Tab-separated table of C-alpha atoms and ligand atoms in Angstrom:
chain	number	residue	atom	x	y	z
C	1	MET	CA	156.656	-13.036	120.342
C	2	ARG	CA	153.067	-14.169	120.635
C	3	LYS	CA	153.856	-17.094	118.335
C	4	LEU	CA	156.837	-18.107	120.496
C	5	ARG	CA	154.750	-18.008	123.703
C	6	GLY	CA	152.134	-20.162	122.028
C	7	ARG	CA	154.758	-22.774	121.091
C	8	THR	CA	156.231	-22.754	124.601
C	9	TRP	CA	152.824	-23.537	126.043
C	10	PHE	CA	152.319	-26.298	123.513
C	11	VAL	CA	155.698	-27.923	124.343
C	12	LEU	CA	154.995	-27.626	128.061
C	13	LEU	CA	151.576	-29.221	127.695
C	14	PHE	CA	153.052	-32.020	125.591
C	15	ALA	CA	155.763	-32.681	128.212
C	16	LEU	CA	153.154	-32.740	130.973
C	17	LEU	CA	150.983	-35.238	129.075
C	18	LEU	CA	154.010	-37.425	128.373
C	19	THR	CA	155.054	-37.415	132.053
C	20	ALA	CA	151.500	-38.221	133.167
C	21	GLY	CA	151.335	-41.102	130.678
C	22	ILE	CA	154.619	-42.569	131.907
C	23	CYS	CA	153.444	-42.284	135.530
C	24	ILE	CA	150.162	-44.092	134.753
C	25	LEU	CA	152.008	-46.841	132.863
C	26	LEU	CA	154.533	-47.276	135.696
C	27	GLY	CA	151.737	-47.357	138.261
C	28	MET	CA	149.849	-50.017	136.307
C	29	TYR	CA	153.075	-51.962	135.810
C	30	PHE	CA	153.639	-52.198	139.562
C	31	VAL	CA	150.004	-52.933	140.391
C	32	LYS	CA	149.145	-55.238	137.489
C	33	GLY	CA	152.606	-56.517	136.502
C	34	SER	CA	152.292	-59.852	138.254
C	35	GLU	CA	148.905	-60.406	136.608
C	36	TRP	CA	150.336	-59.600	133.166
C	37	ALA	CA	153.340	-61.856	133.761
C	38	SER	CA	151.155	-64.768	134.953
C	39	PHE	CA	148.830	-64.494	131.946
C	40	SER	CA	148.293	-68.046	130.740
C	41	ALA	CA	149.831	-67.390	127.287
C	42	ASN	CA	153.200	-66.544	128.875
C	43	SER	CA	155.284	-69.506	127.710
C	44	HIS	CA	157.996	-68.816	130.337
C	45	LEU	CA	155.551	-69.891	133.054
C	46	TYR	CA	153.267	-72.410	131.399
C	47	THR	CA	153.806	-75.846	129.915
C	48	ASN	CA	150.830	-77.310	128.035
C	49	GLY	CA	148.519	-74.875	129.809
C	50	ARG	CA	149.632	-75.683	133.374
C	51	ILE	CA	151.655	-73.332	135.510
C	52	ALA	CA	155.181	-74.739	135.464
C	53	THR	CA	156.786	-72.942	138.361
C	54	GLY	CA	156.334	-72.541	142.117
C	55	SER	CA	154.660	-74.888	144.566
C	56	ILE	CA	151.598	-75.166	146.801
C	57	THR	CA	151.751	-76.549	150.335
C	58	ASP	CA	149.310	-76.888	153.204
C	59	ARG	CA	149.704	-74.807	156.379
C	60	ASN	CA	152.254	-77.276	157.768
C	61	GLY	CA	154.483	-77.295	154.679
C	62	LEU	CA	153.150	-80.559	153.245
C	63	LEU	CA	153.580	-80.421	149.461
C	64	LEU	CA	150.239	-80.385	147.638
C	65	TYR	CA	151.434	-79.398	144.160
C	66	ASP	CA	154.810	-78.895	142.500
C	67	GLY	CA	154.622	-76.566	139.503
C	68	GLU	CA	157.854	-77.719	137.912
C	69	THR	CA	157.040	-81.434	137.854
C	70	GLY	CA	153.217	-81.240	137.894
C	71	ASP	CA	153.221	-83.662	140.848
C	72	TYR	CA	150.496	-83.567	143.510
C	73	ALA	CA	150.713	-84.814	147.123
C	74	GLU	CA	152.066	-88.330	147.584
C	75	ASP	CA	149.029	-89.600	149.497
C	76	ARG	CA	145.958	-90.411	147.380
C	77	THR	CA	143.466	-89.469	150.133
C	78	ILE	CA	145.139	-86.078	150.578
C	79	ARG	CA	145.192	-85.480	146.821
C	80	THR	CA	141.478	-86.257	146.641
C	81	ALA	CA	140.519	-84.351	149.805
C	82	THR	CA	142.381	-81.167	148.776
C	83	LEU	CA	141.395	-81.206	145.089
C	84	HIS	CA	139.002	-78.224	145.264
C	85	ALA	CA	141.566	-76.205	147.247
C	86	VAL	CA	144.461	-77.000	144.901
C	87	GLY	CA	142.794	-77.446	141.494
C	88	ASP	CA	142.717	-80.217	138.910
C	89	GLN	CA	145.121	-80.764	136.028
C	90	TYR	CA	142.937	-79.131	133.376
C	91	GLY	CA	141.944	-75.974	135.249
C	92	ASN	CA	138.267	-76.975	135.416
C	93	ILE	CA	138.041	-76.191	139.137
C	94	MET	CA	137.907	-72.422	139.457
C	95	SER	CA	138.403	-72.343	143.248
C	96	GLY	CA	141.820	-74.043	143.116
C	97	ALA	CA	145.023	-72.337	144.274
C	98	LYS	CA	146.673	-73.199	140.938
C	99	LEU	CA	144.369	-70.637	139.323
C	100	LEU	CA	143.706	-68.264	142.239
C	101	PHE	CA	147.332	-67.792	143.246
C	102	ARG	CA	149.188	-68.306	139.965
C	103	GLN	CA	150.668	-64.805	140.149
C	104	TYR	CA	152.172	-65.723	143.536
C	105	MET	CA	153.533	-69.058	142.287
C	106	ALA	CA	155.483	-67.222	139.598
C	107	SER	CA	158.290	-65.454	141.459
C	108	TYR	CA	157.473	-62.178	139.777
C	109	ASN	CA	159.052	-58.935	140.930
C	110	PRO	CA	158.565	-55.550	139.250
C	111	ILE	CA	162.327	-54.850	139.101
C	112	THR	CA	163.700	-58.205	137.927
C	113	GLY	CA	160.611	-59.625	136.196
C	114	VAL	CA	159.823	-63.353	136.351
C	115	GLY	CA	162.488	-65.297	138.243
C	116	THR	CA	163.346	-68.966	138.131
C	117	GLY	CA	162.196	-71.529	140.653
C	118	GLY	CA	158.974	-69.814	141.609
C	119	ASN	CA	157.504	-69.132	145.025
C	120	ARG	CA	156.127	-71.445	147.653
C	121	VAL	CA	152.441	-70.687	148.249
C	122	ALA	CA	151.253	-71.986	151.625
C	123	LEU	CA	147.499	-72.450	151.952
C	124	THR	CA	145.685	-72.098	155.267
C	125	ILE	CA	144.239	-75.605	155.013
C	126	ASP	CA	145.510	-78.538	157.042
C	127	ALA	CA	145.788	-81.452	154.581
C	128	GLN	CA	145.405	-84.099	157.312
C	129	LEU	CA	142.224	-82.425	158.567
C	130	ASN	CA	140.863	-82.339	155.009
C	131	ALA	CA	141.657	-86.047	154.692
C	132	ALA	CA	139.795	-86.775	157.954
C	133	ALA	CA	136.771	-84.779	156.753
C	134	TYR	CA	136.819	-86.505	153.362
C	135	GLN	CA	136.920	-89.923	155.010
C	136	ALA	CA	134.067	-88.929	157.342
C	137	LEU	CA	131.953	-87.964	154.302
C	138	ASP	CA	132.536	-91.537	153.166
C	139	GLY	CA	131.769	-91.016	149.493
C	140	ARG	CA	128.635	-88.925	150.036
C	141	GLN	CA	128.181	-85.567	148.301
C	142	GLY	CA	128.434	-82.373	150.303
C	143	THR	CA	130.949	-80.153	151.979
C	144	VAL	CA	132.861	-79.879	155.249
C	145	ALA	CA	134.524	-76.606	156.203
C	146	VAL	CA	136.162	-75.253	159.346
C	147	TYR	CA	137.720	-71.830	159.822
C	148	ASN	CA	139.314	-69.786	162.560
C	149	TYR	CA	136.917	-66.879	163.111
C	150	ASN	CA	139.642	-64.791	164.781
C	151	THR	CA	142.136	-65.046	161.878
C	152	GLY	CA	139.926	-65.995	158.907
C	153	GLU	CA	142.121	-69.005	158.071
C	154	ILE	CA	140.167	-71.830	156.428
C	155	LEU	CA	141.590	-75.018	157.946
C	156	CYS	CA	139.324	-77.495	156.222
C	157	MET	CA	137.516	-77.165	152.888
C	158	VAL	CA	136.361	-80.425	151.359
C	159	SER	CA	133.870	-80.572	148.511
C	160	SER	CA	132.389	-83.840	147.273
C	161	PRO	CA	132.048	-85.376	144.678
C	162	THR	CA	135.777	-85.156	144.158
C	163	PHE	CA	138.518	-87.270	142.557
C	164	ASP	CA	142.216	-87.984	142.546
C	165	PRO	CA	143.793	-85.385	140.202
C	166	TYR	CA	145.908	-88.203	138.752
C	167	ASP	CA	142.603	-89.561	137.388
C	168	SER	CA	141.708	-86.219	135.746
C	169	GLU	CA	141.647	-87.624	132.237
C	170	ALA	CA	139.365	-90.548	133.088
C	171	VAL	CA	137.077	-88.271	135.127
C	172	LEU	CA	136.856	-85.776	132.271
C	173	ALA	CA	135.767	-88.603	129.971
C	174	ALA	CA	133.214	-89.816	132.547
C	175	VAL	CA	131.831	-86.268	133.021
C	176	ASN	CA	131.531	-85.841	129.261
C	177	ALA	CA	129.717	-89.192	129.078
C	178	GLY	CA	127.184	-87.940	131.671
C	179	ASP	CA	128.291	-90.224	134.551
C	180	SER	CA	126.021	-89.136	137.452
C	181	ARG	CA	128.671	-89.995	140.077
C	182	TYR	CA	130.459	-86.842	138.966
C	183	ASP	CA	127.498	-84.435	138.866
C	184	GLY	CA	128.836	-81.026	139.911
C	185	VAL	CA	132.350	-82.426	140.443
C	186	TYR	CA	134.127	-79.285	139.230
C	187	LEU	CA	131.996	-77.062	141.464
C	188	ASN	CA	133.260	-76.224	144.932
C	189	HIS	CA	130.097	-76.968	146.929
C	190	PHE	CA	131.382	-74.858	149.838
C	191	LEU	CA	131.932	-71.662	147.840
C	192	SER	CA	129.949	-71.871	144.650
C	193	ALA	CA	126.568	-73.491	145.364
C	194	SER	CA	123.493	-72.750	147.481
C	195	PHE	CA	121.214	-75.274	149.131
C	196	THR	CA	117.898	-75.480	150.991
C	197	PRO	CA	118.895	-74.779	154.606
C	198	GLY	CA	116.052	-76.475	156.467
C	199	SER	CA	116.268	-75.983	160.209
C	200	ILE	CA	119.675	-74.271	160.304
C	201	PHE	CA	117.658	-71.230	159.109
C	202	LYS	CA	115.844	-71.286	162.469
C	203	VAL	CA	118.890	-69.446	163.848
C	204	VAL	CA	117.835	-66.445	161.720
C	205	THR	CA	114.174	-66.729	162.758
C	206	THR	CA	115.347	-66.990	166.384
C	207	ALA	CA	117.349	-63.736	166.187
C	208	ALA	CA	114.361	-61.910	164.658
C	209	ALA	CA	112.020	-63.347	167.312
C	210	ILE	CA	114.347	-62.295	170.158
C	211	ASP	CA	114.482	-58.704	168.856
C	212	HIS	CA	110.909	-58.231	167.629
C	213	LEU	CA	108.768	-60.510	169.803
C	214	ASN	CA	110.789	-60.546	173.033
C	215	ALA	CA	110.557	-64.295	172.490
C	216	LEU	CA	113.167	-65.268	175.115
C	217	GLU	CA	110.685	-64.187	177.798
C	218	ASP	CA	107.317	-64.144	176.110
C	219	PHE	CA	107.202	-67.107	173.747
C	220	SER	CA	105.451	-70.289	174.695
C	221	PHE	CA	103.889	-72.820	172.370
C	222	THR	CA	102.221	-76.204	172.547
C	223	CYS	CA	103.175	-78.511	169.675
C	224	THR	CA	100.638	-81.179	168.766
C	225	GLY	CA	102.798	-82.571	165.962
C	226	SER	CA	101.128	-80.630	163.143
C	227	MET	CA	99.191	-77.470	162.418
C	228	GLU	CA	97.046	-76.143	159.559
C	229	ILE	CA	97.948	-72.742	158.118
C	230	GLY	CA	95.968	-71.436	155.128
C	231	GLY	CA	95.446	-74.903	153.673
C	232	THR	CA	99.039	-75.960	154.272
C	233	THR	CA	99.954	-78.536	156.907
C	234	ILE	CA	103.091	-77.880	158.940
C	235	THR	CA	104.416	-81.070	160.487
C	236	CYS	CA	106.909	-82.061	163.176
C	237	PRO	CA	108.527	-85.508	163.311
C	238	SER	CA	106.937	-85.981	166.759
C	239	VAL	CA	104.677	-84.188	169.263
C	240	HIS	CA	106.931	-81.733	171.125
C	241	GLY	CA	104.317	-80.520	173.633
C	242	GLU	CA	104.716	-77.304	175.589
C	243	GLN	CA	107.915	-75.375	175.047
C	244	ASP	CA	109.657	-72.023	175.277
C	245	LEU	CA	112.081	-70.573	172.686
C	246	ALA	CA	115.054	-72.625	173.930
C	247	GLY	CA	113.015	-75.835	173.799
C	248	ALA	CA	111.588	-75.008	170.364
C	249	LEU	CA	115.097	-74.451	168.923
C	250	ALA	CA	116.623	-77.516	170.617
C	251	ASN	CA	113.721	-79.748	169.464
C	252	SER	CA	113.721	-77.909	166.112
C	253	CYS	CA	109.932	-77.678	166.383
C	254	ASN	CA	108.565	-76.755	162.943
C	255	CYS	CA	105.141	-75.808	164.319
C	256	ALA	CA	106.646	-73.370	166.849
C	257	TYR	CA	108.801	-71.750	164.175
C	258	ALA	CA	105.852	-71.587	161.754
C	259	GLN	CA	104.015	-69.644	164.476
C	260	LEU	CA	107.021	-67.324	164.950
C	261	ALA	CA	107.267	-66.753	161.174
C	262	LEU	CA	103.581	-65.758	161.000
C	263	GLU	CA	104.046	-63.306	163.892
C	264	LEU	CA	107.267	-61.833	162.416
C	265	GLY	CA	106.157	-61.568	158.768
C	266	GLY	CA	108.167	-62.103	155.596
C	267	GLU	CA	109.713	-58.619	155.436
C	268	THR	CA	111.274	-58.985	158.892
C	269	LEU	CA	112.563	-62.488	158.131
C	270	GLN	CA	114.057	-61.259	154.861
C	271	LYS	CA	115.687	-58.341	156.705
C	272	TYR	CA	117.300	-60.777	159.171
C	273	ALA	CA	118.441	-63.164	156.424
C	274	LYS	CA	120.063	-60.179	154.717
C	275	SER	CA	121.626	-58.745	157.872
C	276	ALA	CA	122.945	-62.263	158.618
C	277	GLY	CA	124.918	-61.994	155.363
C	278	LEU	CA	123.107	-64.966	153.811
C	279	LEU	CA	121.828	-63.066	150.761
C	280	ASN	CA	125.187	-61.552	149.739
C	281	ALA	CA	128.342	-62.954	148.174
C	282	ILE	CA	131.523	-63.085	150.261
C	283	LYS	CA	134.882	-62.607	148.592
C	284	VAL	CA	137.193	-65.444	149.648
C	285	SER	CA	140.729	-65.038	148.256
C	286	GLY	CA	139.356	-63.448	145.084
C	287	ILE	CA	136.346	-65.744	144.585
C	288	ASP	CA	132.787	-64.523	145.143
C	289	SER	CA	130.734	-67.094	147.038
C	290	ALA	CA	127.248	-67.964	145.747
C	291	LYS	CA	124.380	-65.907	147.154
C	292	GLY	CA	121.479	-67.328	149.122
C	293	SER	CA	117.847	-66.296	148.761
C	294	TYR	CA	114.725	-65.561	150.792
C	295	THR	CA	111.403	-64.730	149.119
C	296	VAL	CA	108.701	-62.639	150.784
C	297	THR	CA	105.293	-64.186	150.095
C	298	ASN	CA	101.666	-63.314	150.825
C	299	ASP	CA	100.760	-66.976	151.245
C	300	ALA	CA	100.579	-67.822	154.968
C	301	GLY	CA	101.541	-71.477	154.526
C	302	SER	CA	104.606	-70.565	152.455
C	303	LEU	CA	105.567	-67.842	154.965
C	304	ALA	CA	105.340	-70.440	157.747
C	305	TRP	CA	107.622	-72.854	155.873
C	306	SER	CA	110.053	-70.020	155.022
C	307	GLY	CA	110.662	-69.435	158.761
C	308	VAL	CA	111.536	-73.118	159.049
C	309	GLY	CA	114.142	-72.853	156.261
C	310	GLN	CA	112.040	-74.436	153.536
C	311	TYR	CA	109.860	-72.822	150.818
C	312	THR	CA	112.355	-71.101	148.431
C	313	ASP	CA	115.043	-70.438	151.097
C	314	LEU	CA	118.623	-71.054	149.961
C	315	VAL	CA	121.962	-70.586	151.714
C	316	ASN	CA	125.559	-70.934	150.633
C	317	PRO	CA	127.727	-72.990	153.034
C	318	CYS	CA	130.471	-70.316	153.127
C	319	SER	CA	128.007	-67.545	154.060
C	320	GLU	CA	126.595	-69.861	156.730
C	321	LEU	CA	130.113	-70.450	158.075
C	322	VAL	CA	130.743	-66.703	158.319
C	323	LEU	CA	127.388	-66.236	160.084
C	324	MET	CA	128.515	-68.839	162.651
C	325	GLY	CA	131.833	-66.998	163.101
C	326	CYS	CA	130.015	-63.687	163.519
C	327	ILE	CA	127.649	-65.090	166.161
C	328	ALA	CA	130.704	-66.403	168.024
C	329	GLY	CA	132.327	-62.964	167.643
C	330	GLU	CA	129.106	-61.225	168.763
C	331	GLY	CA	128.611	-59.392	165.472
C	332	SER	CA	131.838	-59.698	163.497
C	333	ALA	CA	134.554	-62.143	162.487
C	334	LYS	CA	137.462	-62.274	160.102
C	335	THR	CA	136.552	-63.010	156.478
C	336	PRO	CA	137.653	-66.518	155.399
C	337	THR	CA	140.875	-66.776	153.434
C	338	LEU	CA	142.850	-69.606	151.805
C	339	LEU	CA	146.249	-67.894	151.520
C	340	LYS	CA	148.619	-68.222	154.480
C	341	SER	CA	151.976	-67.078	153.073
C	342	VAL	CA	154.093	-66.708	149.949
C	343	THR	CA	157.839	-67.312	150.308
C	344	SER	CA	160.793	-67.322	147.931
C	345	ASP	CA	163.365	-70.111	147.410
C	346	LEU	CA	165.299	-68.614	150.303
C	347	GLY	CA	162.277	-68.730	152.604
C	348	LEU	CA	161.741	-64.967	152.553
C	349	PRO	CA	158.162	-63.644	152.503
C	350	THR	CA	157.404	-62.138	149.088
C	351	ALA	CA	153.780	-61.075	149.371
C	352	LEU	CA	151.807	-59.076	151.869
C	353	ILE	CA	148.839	-61.146	153.107
C	354	SER	CA	145.923	-58.890	153.954
C	355	SER	CA	142.862	-59.763	155.978
C	356	SER	CA	139.395	-58.246	156.177
C	357	THR	CA	136.502	-58.383	158.605
C	358	SER	CA	132.917	-59.498	158.010
C	359	SER	CA	130.064	-58.124	160.083
C	360	ILE	CA	126.426	-59.016	160.519
C	361	GLY	CA	123.758	-56.476	161.354
C	362	TRP	CA	122.673	-58.153	164.589
C	363	LYS	CA	123.101	-56.585	168.037
C	364	ALA	CA	125.810	-58.067	170.267
C	365	SER	CA	123.130	-58.890	172.857
C	366	THR	CA	121.128	-60.790	170.205
C	367	CYS	CA	124.256	-62.738	169.183
C	368	ARG	CA	124.935	-63.615	172.846
C	369	ALA	CA	121.364	-64.835	173.313
C	370	VAL	CA	121.489	-66.944	170.114
C	371	LYS	CA	124.875	-68.312	171.210
C	372	ALA	CA	123.437	-69.414	174.570
C	373	LEU	CA	120.520	-71.146	172.815
C	374	MET	CA	122.906	-72.932	170.419
C	375	ARG	CA	124.992	-74.062	173.393
C	376	ASN	CA	121.806	-75.363	175.013
C	377	ASN	CA	121.093	-77.345	171.805
C	378	VAL	CA	124.319	-79.297	172.359
C	379	THR	CA	124.155	-79.796	176.110
C	380	ASN	CA	120.446	-80.662	176.241
C	381	HIS	CA	119.767	-82.237	172.880
C	382	TYR	CA	122.625	-83.317	170.571
C	383	GLY	CA	124.856	-84.524	173.418
C	384	GLN	CA	128.086	-82.961	174.716
C	385	SER	CA	130.005	-86.226	175.022
C	386	GLN	CA	130.723	-86.504	171.273
C	387	PHE	CA	132.647	-83.208	171.485
C	388	GLY	CA	134.757	-84.052	174.545
C	389	ASP	CA	135.272	-80.881	176.619
C	390	LEU	CA	134.815	-78.474	173.710
C	391	PRO	CA	132.081	-75.866	174.350
C	392	VAL	CA	130.333	-76.402	171.006
C	393	CYS	CA	127.323	-74.284	170.018
C	394	ALA	CA	125.365	-75.750	167.103
C	395	LYS	CA	122.199	-76.133	165.075
C	396	SER	CA	121.252	-79.106	162.961
C	397	GLY	CA	119.114	-79.091	159.846
C	398	THR	CA	117.257	-81.747	157.892
C	399	ALA	CA	116.237	-79.951	154.710
C	400	GLU	CA	113.453	-81.440	152.605
C	401	VAL	CA	114.387	-81.298	148.923
C	402	GLY	CA	111.474	-83.026	147.215
C	403	SER	CA	109.331	-86.050	147.956
C	404	ASP	CA	111.554	-88.492	146.052
C	405	ALA	CA	114.911	-87.413	147.484
C	406	ALA	CA	116.404	-87.935	150.928
C	407	PRO	CA	116.763	-84.630	152.845
C	408	HIS	CA	120.021	-82.676	153.080
C	409	ALA	CA	121.714	-83.180	156.452
C	410	TRP	CA	123.268	-80.030	157.965
C	411	PHE	CA	125.198	-79.340	161.134
C	412	VAL	CA	126.578	-75.820	161.686
C	413	GLY	CA	128.076	-73.973	164.628
C	414	PHE	CA	131.239	-72.938	166.409
C	415	ILE	CA	133.357	-73.555	169.474
C	416	ASP	CA	132.894	-70.771	172.009
C	417	ASP	CA	136.440	-70.896	173.345
C	418	PRO	CA	139.340	-68.427	172.769
C	419	ASP	CA	141.766	-71.395	172.640
C	420	HIS	CA	139.726	-73.074	169.892
C	421	PRO	CA	138.117	-70.238	167.897
C	422	TYR	CA	136.656	-72.397	165.148
C	423	ALA	CA	133.369	-72.245	163.242
C	424	PHE	CA	132.210	-75.149	161.103
C	425	VAL	CA	129.662	-76.162	158.515
C	426	VAL	CA	128.840	-79.721	157.466
C	427	LEU	CA	126.424	-80.504	154.655
C	428	VAL	CA	125.684	-84.021	153.441
C	429	GLU	CA	123.508	-83.718	150.341
C	430	ASN	CA	120.589	-86.157	150.503
C	431	GLY	CA	122.317	-87.503	153.603
C	432	GLY	CA	119.304	-87.910	155.904
C	433	TRP	CA	118.989	-86.746	159.494
C	434	GLY	CA	121.013	-83.582	160.278
C	435	SER	CA	122.077	-84.070	163.883
C	436	SER	CA	123.096	-87.713	163.523
C	437	VAL	CA	124.565	-87.770	159.983
C	438	ALA	CA	126.176	-84.317	159.707
C	439	GLY	CA	126.643	-83.911	163.487
C	440	SER	CA	128.847	-86.983	163.723
C	441	ILE	CA	131.072	-85.695	160.889
C	442	ALA	CA	131.405	-82.343	162.675
C	443	ALA	CA	132.372	-84.172	165.893
C	444	THR	CA	135.016	-86.265	164.091
C	445	VAL	CA	136.595	-83.239	162.419
C	446	LEU	CA	136.548	-81.003	165.520
C	447	ASN	CA	138.093	-83.761	167.620
C	448	VAL	CA	140.903	-84.255	165.091
C	449	LEU	CA	141.458	-80.500	164.918
C	450	CYS	CA	141.483	-79.932	168.655
C	451	GLY	CA	143.462	-83.051	169.452
C	452	SER	CA	140.957	-84.691	171.758
C	453	ASP	CA	140.426	-87.692	169.508
E	1	ZN	ZN1	106.957	-79.567	167.146
């Protein structure tokens, strides 16, 4: 009897383990099935290493890539401008939809398996806007990105250097031969690289100064064009004279911001860079953006330059874009995404598109104050006329990157308007003066986007 009871327990335990195993396998099959099916060795979906099913379009349905034929967009400028969003022919560009969304392109379903025809993957980008941004960059290296901070949709994401995917073979040969025109060509400069921010970092120093020094009311400074700090000379391009916080930000006075950095200290500046989200990666449709950096130093001269966005400061353009969205949203904004919809042959949605929210650790009142100062930059310094009627809030940056190289030109900001909830970042590497070089690209792109061109 005791023997029989023992066997019963054993059989029961075995049955339980078997059931649990089947449940785990089934669960993994439903969760991971599409990933397994889209594995690049699956010969049903791949021809010579490229995904051979499904298609990629822009937000307006313009065909960017056809999996079956391997064809890209008809227009050469659009092919070139959307390369880092779509992906090249050899899979060297990791941020491309061909790699990111391959499980969506395959019309996989857990019941019927891999279907024929594939799905239509619509990206959030507007191909025509990308083309306009690419043309505005005019062959220079850098990135132009615009997103809707209320929905997270990335409308424009151009990275340069770039190339026509139909030239992939020739470009691969040129890259392998060390052709400098293609330095970093496979890297998405918006998502996967960090750069010296220069004066766009003054937005962070400004927020810290508002909170810790009551700088909106108490700060006043007389710029004589340069100042000595611990053996280091801080210079301004001209003598800015007497100014308050709004004037110092609009004139981008290095001496005033060096003074603020000394009063705030490195720990506080680092805390604000971190709470601004500039030191963390952001997950954009499955890709982690590059992190920025801020180093606390005991050297007064280096601390002064760090508050001006120099020294060892680095920011990633995508993190900067989200910071702009979060200032517009007074502390939070939707996280950027590249995926708009996935539909079957019959036009039925076949994937659930989720969205997430990004937050910065700044008070809403601080965001509002920074926003007002950035609006003042445009109306009193950069010039409103280039933006038509759009209430643009912005900060320029001219980041020194070594004595032999031209500075990086930056222009970042957002439109403070519920009808046009867009944030933007423009970086022209070694492009020169921020407000004129990068600012004019931002104006071109925003005017195309908002239809006031
Ligand atoms: Zn100055």
